[in-house]
Short mmCIF file of C-alpha atoms in Angstrom, two decimals:
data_model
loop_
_atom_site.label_atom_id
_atom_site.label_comp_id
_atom_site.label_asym_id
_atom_site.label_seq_id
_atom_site.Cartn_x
_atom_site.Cartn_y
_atom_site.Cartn_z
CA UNK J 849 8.49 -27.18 -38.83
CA UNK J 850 10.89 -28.57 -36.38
CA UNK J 851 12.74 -27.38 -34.05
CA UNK J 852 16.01 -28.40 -31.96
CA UNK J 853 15.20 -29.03 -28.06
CA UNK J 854 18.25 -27.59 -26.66
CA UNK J 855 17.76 -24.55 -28.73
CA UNK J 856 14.06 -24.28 -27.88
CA UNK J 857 14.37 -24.39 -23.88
CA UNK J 858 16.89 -21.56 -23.98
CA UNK J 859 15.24 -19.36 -26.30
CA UNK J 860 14.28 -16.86 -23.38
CA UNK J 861 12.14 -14.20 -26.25
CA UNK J 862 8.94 -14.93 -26.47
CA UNK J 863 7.85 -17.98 -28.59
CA UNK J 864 5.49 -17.47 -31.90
CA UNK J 865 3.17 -20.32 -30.31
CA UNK J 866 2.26 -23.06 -32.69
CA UNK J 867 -1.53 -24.20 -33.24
CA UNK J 868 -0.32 -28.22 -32.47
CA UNK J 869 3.14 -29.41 -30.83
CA UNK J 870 4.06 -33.03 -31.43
CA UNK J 871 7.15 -33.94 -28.81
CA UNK J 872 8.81 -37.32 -29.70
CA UNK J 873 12.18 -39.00 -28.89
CA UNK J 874 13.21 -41.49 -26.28
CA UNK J 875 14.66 -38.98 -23.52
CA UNK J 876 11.89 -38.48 -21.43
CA UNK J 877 13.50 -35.74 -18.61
CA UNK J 878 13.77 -34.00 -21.92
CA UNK J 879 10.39 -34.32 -23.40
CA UNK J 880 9.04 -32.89 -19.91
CA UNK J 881 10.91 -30.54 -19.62
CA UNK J 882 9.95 -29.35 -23.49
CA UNK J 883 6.20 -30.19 -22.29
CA UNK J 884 6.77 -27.91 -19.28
CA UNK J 885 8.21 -25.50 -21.58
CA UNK J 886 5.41 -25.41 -23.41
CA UNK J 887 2.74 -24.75 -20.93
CA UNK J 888 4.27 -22.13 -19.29
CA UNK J 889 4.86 -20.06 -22.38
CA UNK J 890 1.42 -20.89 -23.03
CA UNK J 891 -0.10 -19.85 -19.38
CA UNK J 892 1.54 -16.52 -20.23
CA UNK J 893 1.16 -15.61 -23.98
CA UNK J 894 -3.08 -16.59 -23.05
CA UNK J 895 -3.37 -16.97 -19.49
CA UNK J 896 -5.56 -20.53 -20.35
CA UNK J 897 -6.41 -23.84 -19.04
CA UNK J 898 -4.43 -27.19 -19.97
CA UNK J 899 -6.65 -30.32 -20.11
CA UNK J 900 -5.20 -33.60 -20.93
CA UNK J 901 -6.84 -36.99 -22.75
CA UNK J 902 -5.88 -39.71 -23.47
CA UNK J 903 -6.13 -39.86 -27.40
CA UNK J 904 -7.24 -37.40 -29.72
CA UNK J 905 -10.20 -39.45 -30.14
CA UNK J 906 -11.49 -38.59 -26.58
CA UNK J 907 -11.25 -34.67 -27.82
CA UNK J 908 -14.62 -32.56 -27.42
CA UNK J 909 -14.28 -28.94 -28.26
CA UNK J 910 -16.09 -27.40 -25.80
CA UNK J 911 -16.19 -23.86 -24.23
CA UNK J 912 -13.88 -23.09 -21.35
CA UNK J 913 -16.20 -22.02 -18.35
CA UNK J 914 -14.60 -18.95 -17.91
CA UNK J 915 -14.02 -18.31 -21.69
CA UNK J 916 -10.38 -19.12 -21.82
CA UNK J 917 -8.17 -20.21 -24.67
CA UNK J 918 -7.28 -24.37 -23.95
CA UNK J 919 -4.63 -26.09 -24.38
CA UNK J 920 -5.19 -30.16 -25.36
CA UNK J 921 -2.47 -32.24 -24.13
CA UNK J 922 -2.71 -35.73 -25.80
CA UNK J 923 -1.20 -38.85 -24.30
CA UNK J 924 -0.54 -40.86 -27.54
CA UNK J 925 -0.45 -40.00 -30.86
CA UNK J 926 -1.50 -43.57 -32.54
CA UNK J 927 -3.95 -43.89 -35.57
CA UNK J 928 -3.60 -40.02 -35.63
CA UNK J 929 -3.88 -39.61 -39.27
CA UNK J 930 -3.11 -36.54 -41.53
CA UNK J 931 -6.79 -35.55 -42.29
CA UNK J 932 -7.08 -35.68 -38.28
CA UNK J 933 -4.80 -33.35 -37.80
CA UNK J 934 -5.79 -31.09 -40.46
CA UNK J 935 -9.64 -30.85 -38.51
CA UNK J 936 -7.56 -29.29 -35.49
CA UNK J 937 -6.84 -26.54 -37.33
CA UNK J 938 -10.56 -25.38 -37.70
CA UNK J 939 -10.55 -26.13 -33.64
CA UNK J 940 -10.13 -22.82 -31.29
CA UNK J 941 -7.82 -24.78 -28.66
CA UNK J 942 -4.13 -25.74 -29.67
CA UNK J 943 -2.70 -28.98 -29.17
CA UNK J 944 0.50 -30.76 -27.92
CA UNK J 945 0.81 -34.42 -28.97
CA UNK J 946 3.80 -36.33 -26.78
CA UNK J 947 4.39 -40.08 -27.29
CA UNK J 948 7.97 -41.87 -28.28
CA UNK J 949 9.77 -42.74 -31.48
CA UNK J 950 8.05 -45.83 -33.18
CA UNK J 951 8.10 -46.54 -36.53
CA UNK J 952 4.65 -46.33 -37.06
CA UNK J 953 5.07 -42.71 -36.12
CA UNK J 954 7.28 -41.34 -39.15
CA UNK J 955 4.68 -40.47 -41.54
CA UNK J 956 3.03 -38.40 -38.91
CA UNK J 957 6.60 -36.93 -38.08
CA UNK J 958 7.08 -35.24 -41.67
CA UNK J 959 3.35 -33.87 -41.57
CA UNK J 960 4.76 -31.69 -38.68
CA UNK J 961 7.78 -30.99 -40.33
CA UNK J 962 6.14 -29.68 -43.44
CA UNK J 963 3.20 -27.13 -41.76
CA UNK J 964 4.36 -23.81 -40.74
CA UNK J 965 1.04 -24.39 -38.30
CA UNK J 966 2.87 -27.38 -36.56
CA UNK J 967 6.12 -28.01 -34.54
CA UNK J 968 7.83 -31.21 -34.35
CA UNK J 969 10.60 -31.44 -31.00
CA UNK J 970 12.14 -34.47 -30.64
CA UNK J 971 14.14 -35.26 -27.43
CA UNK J 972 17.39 -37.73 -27.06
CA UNK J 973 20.35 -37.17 -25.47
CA UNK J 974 21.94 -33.77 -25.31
CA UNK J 975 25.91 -34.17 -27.14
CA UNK J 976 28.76 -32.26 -25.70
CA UNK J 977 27.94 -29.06 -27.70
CA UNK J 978 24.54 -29.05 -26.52
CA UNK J 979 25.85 -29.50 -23.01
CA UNK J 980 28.11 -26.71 -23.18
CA UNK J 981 24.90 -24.13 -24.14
CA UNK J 982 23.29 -25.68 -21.52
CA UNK J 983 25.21 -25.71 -18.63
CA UNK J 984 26.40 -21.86 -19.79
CA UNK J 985 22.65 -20.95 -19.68
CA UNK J 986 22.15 -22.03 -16.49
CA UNK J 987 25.65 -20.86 -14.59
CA UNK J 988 24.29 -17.45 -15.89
CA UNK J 989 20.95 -17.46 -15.49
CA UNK J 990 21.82 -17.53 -11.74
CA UNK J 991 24.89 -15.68 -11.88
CA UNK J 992 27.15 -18.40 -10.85
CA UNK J 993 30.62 -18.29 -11.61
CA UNK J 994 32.80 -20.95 -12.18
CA UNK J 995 36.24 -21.24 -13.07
CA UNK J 996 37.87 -22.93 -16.65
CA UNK J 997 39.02 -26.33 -14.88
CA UNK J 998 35.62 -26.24 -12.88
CA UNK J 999 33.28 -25.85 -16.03
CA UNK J 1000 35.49 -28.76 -17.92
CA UNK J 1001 34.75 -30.72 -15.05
CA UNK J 1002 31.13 -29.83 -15.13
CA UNK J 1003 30.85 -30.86 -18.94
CA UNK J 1004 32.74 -33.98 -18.70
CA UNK J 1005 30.88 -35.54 -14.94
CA UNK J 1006 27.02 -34.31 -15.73
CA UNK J 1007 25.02 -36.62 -17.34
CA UNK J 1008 23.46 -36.53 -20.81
CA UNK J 1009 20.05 -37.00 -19.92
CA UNK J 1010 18.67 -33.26 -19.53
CA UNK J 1011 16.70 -33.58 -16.47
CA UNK J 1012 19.06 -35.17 -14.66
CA UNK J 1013 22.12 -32.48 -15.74
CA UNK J 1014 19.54 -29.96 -14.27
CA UNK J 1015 18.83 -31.70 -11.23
CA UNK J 1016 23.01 -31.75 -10.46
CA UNK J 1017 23.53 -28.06 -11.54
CA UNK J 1018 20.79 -27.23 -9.27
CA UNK J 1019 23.02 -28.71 -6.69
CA UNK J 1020 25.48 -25.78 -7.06
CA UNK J 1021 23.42 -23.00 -6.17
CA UNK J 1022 23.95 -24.45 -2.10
CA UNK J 1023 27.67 -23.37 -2.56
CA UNK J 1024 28.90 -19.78 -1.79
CA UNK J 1025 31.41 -18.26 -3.96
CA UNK J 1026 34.24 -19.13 -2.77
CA UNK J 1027 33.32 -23.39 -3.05
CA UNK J 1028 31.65 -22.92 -6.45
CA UNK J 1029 35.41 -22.53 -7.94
CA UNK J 1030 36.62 -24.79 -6.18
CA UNK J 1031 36.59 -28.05 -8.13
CA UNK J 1032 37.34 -30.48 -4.69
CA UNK J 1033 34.30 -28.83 -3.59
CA UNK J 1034 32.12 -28.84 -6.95
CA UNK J 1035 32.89 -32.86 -7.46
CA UNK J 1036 31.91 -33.20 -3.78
CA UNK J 1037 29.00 -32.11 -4.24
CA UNK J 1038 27.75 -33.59 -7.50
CA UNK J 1039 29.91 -36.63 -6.88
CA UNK J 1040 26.57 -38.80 -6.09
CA UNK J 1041 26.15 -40.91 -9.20
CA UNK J 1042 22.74 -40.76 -10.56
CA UNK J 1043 22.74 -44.70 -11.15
CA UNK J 1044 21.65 -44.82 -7.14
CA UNK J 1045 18.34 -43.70 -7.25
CA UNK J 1046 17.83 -45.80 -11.09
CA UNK J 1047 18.91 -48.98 -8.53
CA UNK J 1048 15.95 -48.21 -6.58
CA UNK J 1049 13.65 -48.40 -9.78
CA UNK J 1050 15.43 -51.62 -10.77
CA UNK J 1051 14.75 -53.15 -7.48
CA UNK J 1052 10.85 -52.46 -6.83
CA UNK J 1053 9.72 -55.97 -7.00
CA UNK J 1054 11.95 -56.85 -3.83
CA UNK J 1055 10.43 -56.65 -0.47
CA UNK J 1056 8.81 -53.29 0.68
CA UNK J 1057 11.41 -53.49 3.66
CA UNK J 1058 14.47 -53.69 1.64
CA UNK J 1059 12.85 -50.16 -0.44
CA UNK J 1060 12.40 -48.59 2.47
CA UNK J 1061 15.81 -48.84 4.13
CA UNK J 1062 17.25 -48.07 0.52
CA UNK J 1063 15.22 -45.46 -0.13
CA UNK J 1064 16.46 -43.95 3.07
CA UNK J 1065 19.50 -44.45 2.99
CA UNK J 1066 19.69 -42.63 -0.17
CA UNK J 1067 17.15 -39.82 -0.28
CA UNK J 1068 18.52 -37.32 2.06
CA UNK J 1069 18.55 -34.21 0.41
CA UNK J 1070 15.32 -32.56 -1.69
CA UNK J 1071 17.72 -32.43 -4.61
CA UNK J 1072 18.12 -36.54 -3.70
CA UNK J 1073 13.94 -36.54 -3.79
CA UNK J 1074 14.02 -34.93 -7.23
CA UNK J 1075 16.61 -37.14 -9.47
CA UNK J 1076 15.02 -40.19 -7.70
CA UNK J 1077 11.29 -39.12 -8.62
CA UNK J 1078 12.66 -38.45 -11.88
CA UNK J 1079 14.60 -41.30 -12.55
CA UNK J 1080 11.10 -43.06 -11.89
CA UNK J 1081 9.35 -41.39 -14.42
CA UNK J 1082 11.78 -41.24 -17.24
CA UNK J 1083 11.66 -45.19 -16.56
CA UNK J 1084 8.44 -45.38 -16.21
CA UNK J 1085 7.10 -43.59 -19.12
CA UNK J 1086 9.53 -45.13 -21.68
CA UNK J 1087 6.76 -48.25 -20.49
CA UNK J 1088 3.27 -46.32 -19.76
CA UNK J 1089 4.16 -44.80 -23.35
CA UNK J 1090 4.46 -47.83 -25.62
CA UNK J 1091 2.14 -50.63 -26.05
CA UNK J 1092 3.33 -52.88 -28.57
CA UNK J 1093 6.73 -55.00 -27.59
CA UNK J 1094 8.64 -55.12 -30.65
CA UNK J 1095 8.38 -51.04 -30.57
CA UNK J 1096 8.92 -51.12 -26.54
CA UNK J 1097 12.04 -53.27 -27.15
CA UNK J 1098 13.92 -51.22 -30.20
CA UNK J 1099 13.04 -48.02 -28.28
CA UNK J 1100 14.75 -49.00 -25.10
CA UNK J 1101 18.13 -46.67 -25.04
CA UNK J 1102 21.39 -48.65 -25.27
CA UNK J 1103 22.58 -47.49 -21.93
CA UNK J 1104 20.06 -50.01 -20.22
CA UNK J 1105 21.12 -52.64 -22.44
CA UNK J 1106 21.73 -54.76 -18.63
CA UNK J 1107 18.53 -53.71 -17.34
CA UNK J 1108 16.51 -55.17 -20.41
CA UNK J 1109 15.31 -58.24 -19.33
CA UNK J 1110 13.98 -56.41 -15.98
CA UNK J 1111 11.95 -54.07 -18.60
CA UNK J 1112 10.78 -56.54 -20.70
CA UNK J 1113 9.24 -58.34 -17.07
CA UNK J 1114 7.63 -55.11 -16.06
CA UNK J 1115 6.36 -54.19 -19.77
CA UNK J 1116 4.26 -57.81 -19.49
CA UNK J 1117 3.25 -56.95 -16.27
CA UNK J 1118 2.21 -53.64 -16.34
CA UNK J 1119 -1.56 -53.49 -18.21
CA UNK J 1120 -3.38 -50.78 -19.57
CA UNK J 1121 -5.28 -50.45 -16.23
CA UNK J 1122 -1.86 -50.48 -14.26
CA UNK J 1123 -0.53 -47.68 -16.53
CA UNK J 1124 -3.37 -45.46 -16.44
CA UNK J 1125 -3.17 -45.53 -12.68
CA UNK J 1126 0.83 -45.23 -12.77
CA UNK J 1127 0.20 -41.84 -14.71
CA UNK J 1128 -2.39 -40.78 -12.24
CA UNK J 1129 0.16 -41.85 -9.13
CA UNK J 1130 2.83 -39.74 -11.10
CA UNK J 1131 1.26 -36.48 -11.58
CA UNK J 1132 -0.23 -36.68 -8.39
CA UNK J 1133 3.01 -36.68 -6.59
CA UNK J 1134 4.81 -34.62 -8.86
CA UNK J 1135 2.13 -31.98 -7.96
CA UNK J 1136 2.34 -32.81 -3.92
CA UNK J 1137 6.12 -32.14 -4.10
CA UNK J 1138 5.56 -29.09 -5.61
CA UNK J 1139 3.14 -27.63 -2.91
CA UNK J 1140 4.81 -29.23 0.14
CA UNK J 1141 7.49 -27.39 2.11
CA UNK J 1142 8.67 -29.78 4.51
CA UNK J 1143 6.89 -33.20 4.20
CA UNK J 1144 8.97 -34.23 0.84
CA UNK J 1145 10.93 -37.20 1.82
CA UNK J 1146 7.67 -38.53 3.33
CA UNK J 1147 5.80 -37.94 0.04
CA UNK J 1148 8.36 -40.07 -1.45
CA UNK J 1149 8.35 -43.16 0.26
CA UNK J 1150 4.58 -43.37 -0.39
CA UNK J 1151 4.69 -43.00 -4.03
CA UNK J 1152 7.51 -45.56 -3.77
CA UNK J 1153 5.11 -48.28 -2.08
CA UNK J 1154 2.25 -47.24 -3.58
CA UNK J 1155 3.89 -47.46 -7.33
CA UNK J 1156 5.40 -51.11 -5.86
CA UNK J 1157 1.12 -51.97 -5.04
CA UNK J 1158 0.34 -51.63 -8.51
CA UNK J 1159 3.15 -52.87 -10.18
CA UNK J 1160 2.25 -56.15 -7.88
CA UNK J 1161 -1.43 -55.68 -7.61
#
């Protein structure tokens, strides 16, 4: 079967959870957030362990040590073949494939489509309707009220990629009720255009002086910390993610049409060994700025340099 994104992330009732997940599209803030999704209704409905490979290939079915359902997440999903995916279904863990649109990935695509066993989600964009559920769900998920000319506003100025629409509504929960209708106040404070923290991406081959003085002078706030760690790894992934060029290349989303030539230079440069380091660098932070209280800026700036040393390495 598939299943819309939007509609899936806001379905708050509890999910009938599917033996194998295959998430696909080129929005990546999306596609984590649907990954993140996933786990956590999974964590609850069985209380299990998640354990990620690389490729399906690398898959062992082995007993949990404390006798708990698993959860496989896969990296990739190439030279995944139907008869492959049909041996899962004997397995006692459940799977969740993730890996980009490339055209070598459609025949898998209608596989999902057509198993009542197996859910396809596929991540771009979010359109103005989409928004508009969206940015609903949230205001009232924590009871924040906004007036007409404020939610317009809201719809119109936040961006289509989902992670970072989330990252600016989270913004709004610092304002009391009196400045969350006020729309001087609400464009103040969401005014900061997410293309600053993508300039530090498109800039990490310049000298580790000039990163950190950017970096500081725009990472000031945690909810700074957050769209620049994500801008990162939505960039970073739509690399780590693909390894043949011609695929890379068509993939790329028209909006960084100007940044394409910097892409295609960090596509040749980054290797397999490069990536599966990146990843490692990624969700180690991630998890850092998660447990961390105070220290977040700080854990920043390190991942910055450190990504720079293997990028360079």
């Amino acid at each position: 079967m598939k299943v819309n994104p939007t509609e899936f992330i806001l379905n708050t009732e509890k999910k009938v959870f599917k033996k194998i997940y295959f998430i696909s599209g080129n929005e990546f803030t999306f596609m984590e957030a649907i990954k993140n999704e996933i786990f956590n209704e999974f964590k609850e409905q069985f209380h299990g362990e998640i354990l990620r490979i690389s490729n399906v290939q690398n898959y062992k079915e082995e007993q949990s040590l404390f006798n708990k359902n698993q959860l496989i997440f896969v990296e990739e999903i190439r030279s995944v073949k139907e008869d492959v995916l049909n041996n899962l279904f004997s397995k006692n863990d459940y799977f969740v494939f993730f890996a980009s649109n490339t055209p070598t990935n459609k025949k898998i695509k209608k596989f999902f489509v057509d198993s009542q066993d197996c859910c396809l989600i596929e991540c771009y964009e979010i359109n103005k309707t989409e928004k508009i559920k969206i940015v609903k769900s949230i205001l009232d998920k924590n009871s924040l009220k906004v007036d007409e000319e404020v939610f317009w506003f809201l719809i119109d100025r936040l961006d289509n990629r989902y992670g970072y629409l989330i990252n600016e509504l989270n913004k709004l929960q610092d304002l009391n009720e009196e400045s969350i209708k006020n729309l001087d106040f609400v464009s103040q404070t969401i005014v900061k255009n997410n293309t600053d923290f993508d300039k530090i991406f498109f800039n990490i081959l310049k000298k580790n002086s000039f990163l950190v003085e950017y970096y500081k002078n725009q990472i000031k706030t945690d909810s700074d910390l957050s769209a620049f760690f994500y801008s990162f790894k939505n960039f970073t992934m739509m690399i780590t993610n693909e390894t043949n060029e011609a695929d890379f290349k068509s993939n790329l989303p028209r909006y960084l049409f100007k940044e394409r030539d910097f892409f295609y230079l960090l596509f040749h440069k980054i290797d397999d060994v490069k990536k599966d380091k990146i990843v490692k660098l990624l969700y180690k932070t991630e998890s850092l700025m998660r447990t961390s209280l105070n220290k977040n800026k700080e854990i920043g700036m390190r991942f910055l340099l450190n990504f720079k040393k293997i990028i360079v390495s």
